[in-house]
mmCIF file of C-alpha atoms in Angstrom:
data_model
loop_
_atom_site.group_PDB
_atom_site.id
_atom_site.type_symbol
_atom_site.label_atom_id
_atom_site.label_comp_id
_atom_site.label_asym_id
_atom_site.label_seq_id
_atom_site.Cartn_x
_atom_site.Cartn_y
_atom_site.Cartn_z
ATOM 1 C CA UNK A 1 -0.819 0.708 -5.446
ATOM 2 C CA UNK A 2 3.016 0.769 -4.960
ATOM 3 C CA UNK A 3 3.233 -0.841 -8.082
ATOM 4 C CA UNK A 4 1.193 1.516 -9.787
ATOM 5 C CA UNK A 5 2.812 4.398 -8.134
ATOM 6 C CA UNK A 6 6.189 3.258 -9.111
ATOM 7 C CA UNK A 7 5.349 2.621 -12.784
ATOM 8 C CA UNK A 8 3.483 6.396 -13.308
ATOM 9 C CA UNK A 9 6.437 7.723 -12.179
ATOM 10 C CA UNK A 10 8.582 5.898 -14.163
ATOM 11 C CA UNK A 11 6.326 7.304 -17.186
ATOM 12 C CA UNK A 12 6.518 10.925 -15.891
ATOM 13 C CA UNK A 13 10.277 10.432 -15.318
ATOM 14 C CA UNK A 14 10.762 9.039 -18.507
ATOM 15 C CA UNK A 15 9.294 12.651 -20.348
ATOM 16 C CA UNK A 16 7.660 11.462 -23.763
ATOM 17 C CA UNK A 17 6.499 14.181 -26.076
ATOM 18 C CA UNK A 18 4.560 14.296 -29.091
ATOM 19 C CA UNK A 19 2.133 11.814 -30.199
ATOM 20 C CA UNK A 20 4.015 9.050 -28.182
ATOM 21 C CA UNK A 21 3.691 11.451 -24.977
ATOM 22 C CA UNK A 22 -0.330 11.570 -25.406
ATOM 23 C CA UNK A 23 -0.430 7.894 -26.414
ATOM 24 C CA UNK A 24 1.041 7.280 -23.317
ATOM 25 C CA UNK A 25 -0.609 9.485 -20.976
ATOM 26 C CA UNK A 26 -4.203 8.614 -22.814
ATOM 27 C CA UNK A 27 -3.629 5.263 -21.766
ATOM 28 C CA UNK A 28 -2.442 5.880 -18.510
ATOM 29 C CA UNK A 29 -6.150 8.360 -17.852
ATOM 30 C CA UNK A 30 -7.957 5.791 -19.467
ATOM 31 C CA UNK A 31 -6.541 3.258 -16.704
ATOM 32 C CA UNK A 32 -7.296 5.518 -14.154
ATOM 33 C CA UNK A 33 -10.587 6.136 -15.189
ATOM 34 C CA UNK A 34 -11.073 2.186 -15.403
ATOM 35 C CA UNK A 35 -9.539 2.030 -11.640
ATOM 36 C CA UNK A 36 -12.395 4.340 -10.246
ATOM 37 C CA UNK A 37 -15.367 2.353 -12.300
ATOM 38 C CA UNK A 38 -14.264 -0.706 -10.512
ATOM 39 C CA UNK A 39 -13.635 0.958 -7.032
ATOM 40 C CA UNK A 40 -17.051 2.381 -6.733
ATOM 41 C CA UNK A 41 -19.025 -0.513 -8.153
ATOM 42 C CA UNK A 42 -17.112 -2.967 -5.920
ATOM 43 C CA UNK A 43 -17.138 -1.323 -3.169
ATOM 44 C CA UNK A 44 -21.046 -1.441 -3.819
ATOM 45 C CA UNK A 45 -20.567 -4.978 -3.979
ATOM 46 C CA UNK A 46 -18.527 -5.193 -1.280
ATOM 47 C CA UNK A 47 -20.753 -3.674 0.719
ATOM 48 C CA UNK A 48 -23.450 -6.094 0.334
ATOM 49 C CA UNK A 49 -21.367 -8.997 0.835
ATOM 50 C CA UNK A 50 -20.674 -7.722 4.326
ATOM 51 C CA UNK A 51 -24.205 -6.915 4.788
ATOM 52 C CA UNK A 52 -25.154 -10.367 4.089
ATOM 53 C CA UNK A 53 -22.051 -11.407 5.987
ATOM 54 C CA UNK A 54 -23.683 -9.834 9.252
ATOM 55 C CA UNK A 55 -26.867 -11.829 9.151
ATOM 56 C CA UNK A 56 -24.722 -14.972 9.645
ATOM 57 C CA UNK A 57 -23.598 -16.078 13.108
ATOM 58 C CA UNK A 58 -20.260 -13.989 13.972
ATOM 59 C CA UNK A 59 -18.377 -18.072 15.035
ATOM 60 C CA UNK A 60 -19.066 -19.088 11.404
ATOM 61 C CA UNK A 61 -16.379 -18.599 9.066
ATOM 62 C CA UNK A 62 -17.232 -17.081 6.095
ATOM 63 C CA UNK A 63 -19.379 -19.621 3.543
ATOM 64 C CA UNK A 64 -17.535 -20.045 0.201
ATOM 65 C CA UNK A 65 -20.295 -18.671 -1.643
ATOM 66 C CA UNK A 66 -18.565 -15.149 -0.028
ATOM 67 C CA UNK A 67 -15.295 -16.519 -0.783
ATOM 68 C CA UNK A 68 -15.835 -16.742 -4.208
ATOM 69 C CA UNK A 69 -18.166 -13.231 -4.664
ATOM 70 C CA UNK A 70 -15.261 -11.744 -2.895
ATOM 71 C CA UNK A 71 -12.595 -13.347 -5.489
ATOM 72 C CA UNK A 72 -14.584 -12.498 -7.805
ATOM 73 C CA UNK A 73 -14.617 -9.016 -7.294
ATOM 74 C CA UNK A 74 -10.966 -8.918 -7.061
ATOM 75 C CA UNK A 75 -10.603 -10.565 -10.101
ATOM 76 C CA UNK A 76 -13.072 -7.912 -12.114
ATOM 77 C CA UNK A 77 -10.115 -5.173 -11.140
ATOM 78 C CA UNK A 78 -8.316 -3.559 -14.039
ATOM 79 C CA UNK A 79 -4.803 -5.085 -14.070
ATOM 80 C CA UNK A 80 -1.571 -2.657 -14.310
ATOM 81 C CA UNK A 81 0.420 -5.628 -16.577
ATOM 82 C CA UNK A 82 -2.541 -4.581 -19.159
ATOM 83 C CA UNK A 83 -1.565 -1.499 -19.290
ATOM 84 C CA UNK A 84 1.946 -2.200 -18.896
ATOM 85 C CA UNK A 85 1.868 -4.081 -21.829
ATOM 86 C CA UNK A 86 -0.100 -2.045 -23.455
ATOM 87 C CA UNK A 87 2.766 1.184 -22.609
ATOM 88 C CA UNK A 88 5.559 -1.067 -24.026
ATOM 89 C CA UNK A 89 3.490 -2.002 -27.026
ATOM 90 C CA UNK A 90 4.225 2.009 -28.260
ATOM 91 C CA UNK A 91 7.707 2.280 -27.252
ATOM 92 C CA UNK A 92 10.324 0.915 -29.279
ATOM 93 C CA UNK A 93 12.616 -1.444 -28.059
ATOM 94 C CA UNK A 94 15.266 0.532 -26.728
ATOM 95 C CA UNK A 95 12.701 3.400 -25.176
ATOM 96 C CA UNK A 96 10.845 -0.118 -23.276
ATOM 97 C CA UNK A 97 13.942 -1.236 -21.943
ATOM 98 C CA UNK A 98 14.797 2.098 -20.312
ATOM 99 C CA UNK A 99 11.265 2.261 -19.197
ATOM 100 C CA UNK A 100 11.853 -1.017 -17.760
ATOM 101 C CA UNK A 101 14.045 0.159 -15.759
ATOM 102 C CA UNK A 102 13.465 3.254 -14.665
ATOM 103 C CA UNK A 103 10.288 1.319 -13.103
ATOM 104 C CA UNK A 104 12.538 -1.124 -11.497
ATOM 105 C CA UNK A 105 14.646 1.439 -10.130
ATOM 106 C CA UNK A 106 11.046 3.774 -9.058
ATOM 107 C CA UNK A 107 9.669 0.389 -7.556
ATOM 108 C CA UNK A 108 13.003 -0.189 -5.850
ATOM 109 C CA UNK A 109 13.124 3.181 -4.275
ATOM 110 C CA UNK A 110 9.455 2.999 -3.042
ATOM 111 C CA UNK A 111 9.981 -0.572 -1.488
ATOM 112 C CA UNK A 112 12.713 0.933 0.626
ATOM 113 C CA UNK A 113 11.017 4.120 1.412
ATOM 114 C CA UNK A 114 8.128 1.606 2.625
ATOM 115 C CA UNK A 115 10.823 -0.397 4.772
ATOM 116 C CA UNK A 116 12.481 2.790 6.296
ATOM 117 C CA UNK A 117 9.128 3.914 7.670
ATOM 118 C CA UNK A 118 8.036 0.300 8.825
ATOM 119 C CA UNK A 119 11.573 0.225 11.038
ATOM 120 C CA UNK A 120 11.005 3.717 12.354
ATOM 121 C CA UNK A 121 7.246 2.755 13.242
ATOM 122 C CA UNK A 122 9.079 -0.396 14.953
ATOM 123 C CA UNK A 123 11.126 1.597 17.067
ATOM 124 C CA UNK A 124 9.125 4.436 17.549
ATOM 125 C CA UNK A 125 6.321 2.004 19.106
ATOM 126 C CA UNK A 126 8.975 -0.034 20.831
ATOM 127 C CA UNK A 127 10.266 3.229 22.304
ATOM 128 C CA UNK A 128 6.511 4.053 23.469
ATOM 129 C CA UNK A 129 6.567 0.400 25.248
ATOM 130 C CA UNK A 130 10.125 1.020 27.188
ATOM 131 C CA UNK A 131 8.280 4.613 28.516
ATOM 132 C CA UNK A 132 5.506 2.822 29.070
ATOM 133 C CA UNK A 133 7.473 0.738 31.012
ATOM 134 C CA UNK A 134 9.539 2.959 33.090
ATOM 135 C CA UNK A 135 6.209 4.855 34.098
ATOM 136 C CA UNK A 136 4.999 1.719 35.397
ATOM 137 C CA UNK A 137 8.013 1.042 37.195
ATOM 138 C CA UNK A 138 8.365 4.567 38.727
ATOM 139 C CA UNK A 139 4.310 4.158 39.236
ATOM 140 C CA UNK A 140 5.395 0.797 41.296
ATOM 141 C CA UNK A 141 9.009 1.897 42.814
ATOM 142 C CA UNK A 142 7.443 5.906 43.589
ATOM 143 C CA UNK A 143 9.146 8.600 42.654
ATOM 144 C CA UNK A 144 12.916 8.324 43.816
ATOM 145 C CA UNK A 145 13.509 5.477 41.555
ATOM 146 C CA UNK A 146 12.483 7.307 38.483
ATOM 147 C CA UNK A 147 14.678 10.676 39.906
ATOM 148 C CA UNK A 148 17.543 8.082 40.612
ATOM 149 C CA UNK A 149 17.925 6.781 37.516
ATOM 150 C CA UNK A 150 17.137 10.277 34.988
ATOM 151 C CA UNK A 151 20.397 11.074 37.367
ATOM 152 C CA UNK A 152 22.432 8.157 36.017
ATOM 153 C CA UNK A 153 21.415 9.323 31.904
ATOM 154 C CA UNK A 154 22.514 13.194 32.235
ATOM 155 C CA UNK A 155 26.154 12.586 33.425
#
């Protein structure tokens, strides 16, 4: 999905017009459309796996008969470097290579905007665990010991 996300905006940031501008975006809808096809007939699919999955015992890994269903599933989704290629197939050569990278640069940003929240999740949870913590200890030590040391932080 990042990837996808990345190169739509790259398309919308890029601006094409005219009959290039609805090549593009008719390609782009028809993509979508293809994306929710395959979403609601495999998650049909997928649902039926798991239903079979629950008849076997819970210790048994699952038999490679799922395996492969599963792959194969996977496999049946509509692939974005189809209609990547596709895209660049109607730009000329200068027009892909900015698209290029404008996606790169889209793709980029999004990675690190994924990143930044994954380090403040890590030290928002890690700052949940030192509270945590210190509410155990005061729980342990009573009340004075928490007073004693809020005393310490405000000076």
């Amino acid at each position: 999905a990042t990837e996808q996300n990345a190169f739509f905006a790259a398309i919308e940031a890029m601006g094409f017009e005219g009959d290039l501008g609805a090549s593009v975006e008719g390609a782009r809808a028809e993509f979508i459309e293809r994306v929710k096809q395959w979403d609601a007939t495999a998650s049909v699919k997928r649902r039926q796996l798991f239903d079979r999955r629950k008849q076997a015992s819970p210790s048994e890994p699952p038999s490679e008969e799922f395996k492969k269903e599963m792959a194969a599933i996977e496999a049946s989704r509509p692939k974005l470097a189809e209609l990547q290629q596709r895209v660049y197939g109607m730009l000329s050569e200068e027009q892909g290579a900015k698209l290029k990278e404008t996606y790169e640069a889209e793709l980029k940003r999004v990675r690190d905007e994924i990143a930044r929240q994954a380090e403040a999740d890590r030290k928002r949870k890690e700052a949940e665990r030192m509270l945590a913590d210190a509410r155990f200890t005061s729980s342990q030590y009573g009340e004075d010991f928490l007073l004693s040391s809020r005393e310490g932080e405000e000076e």
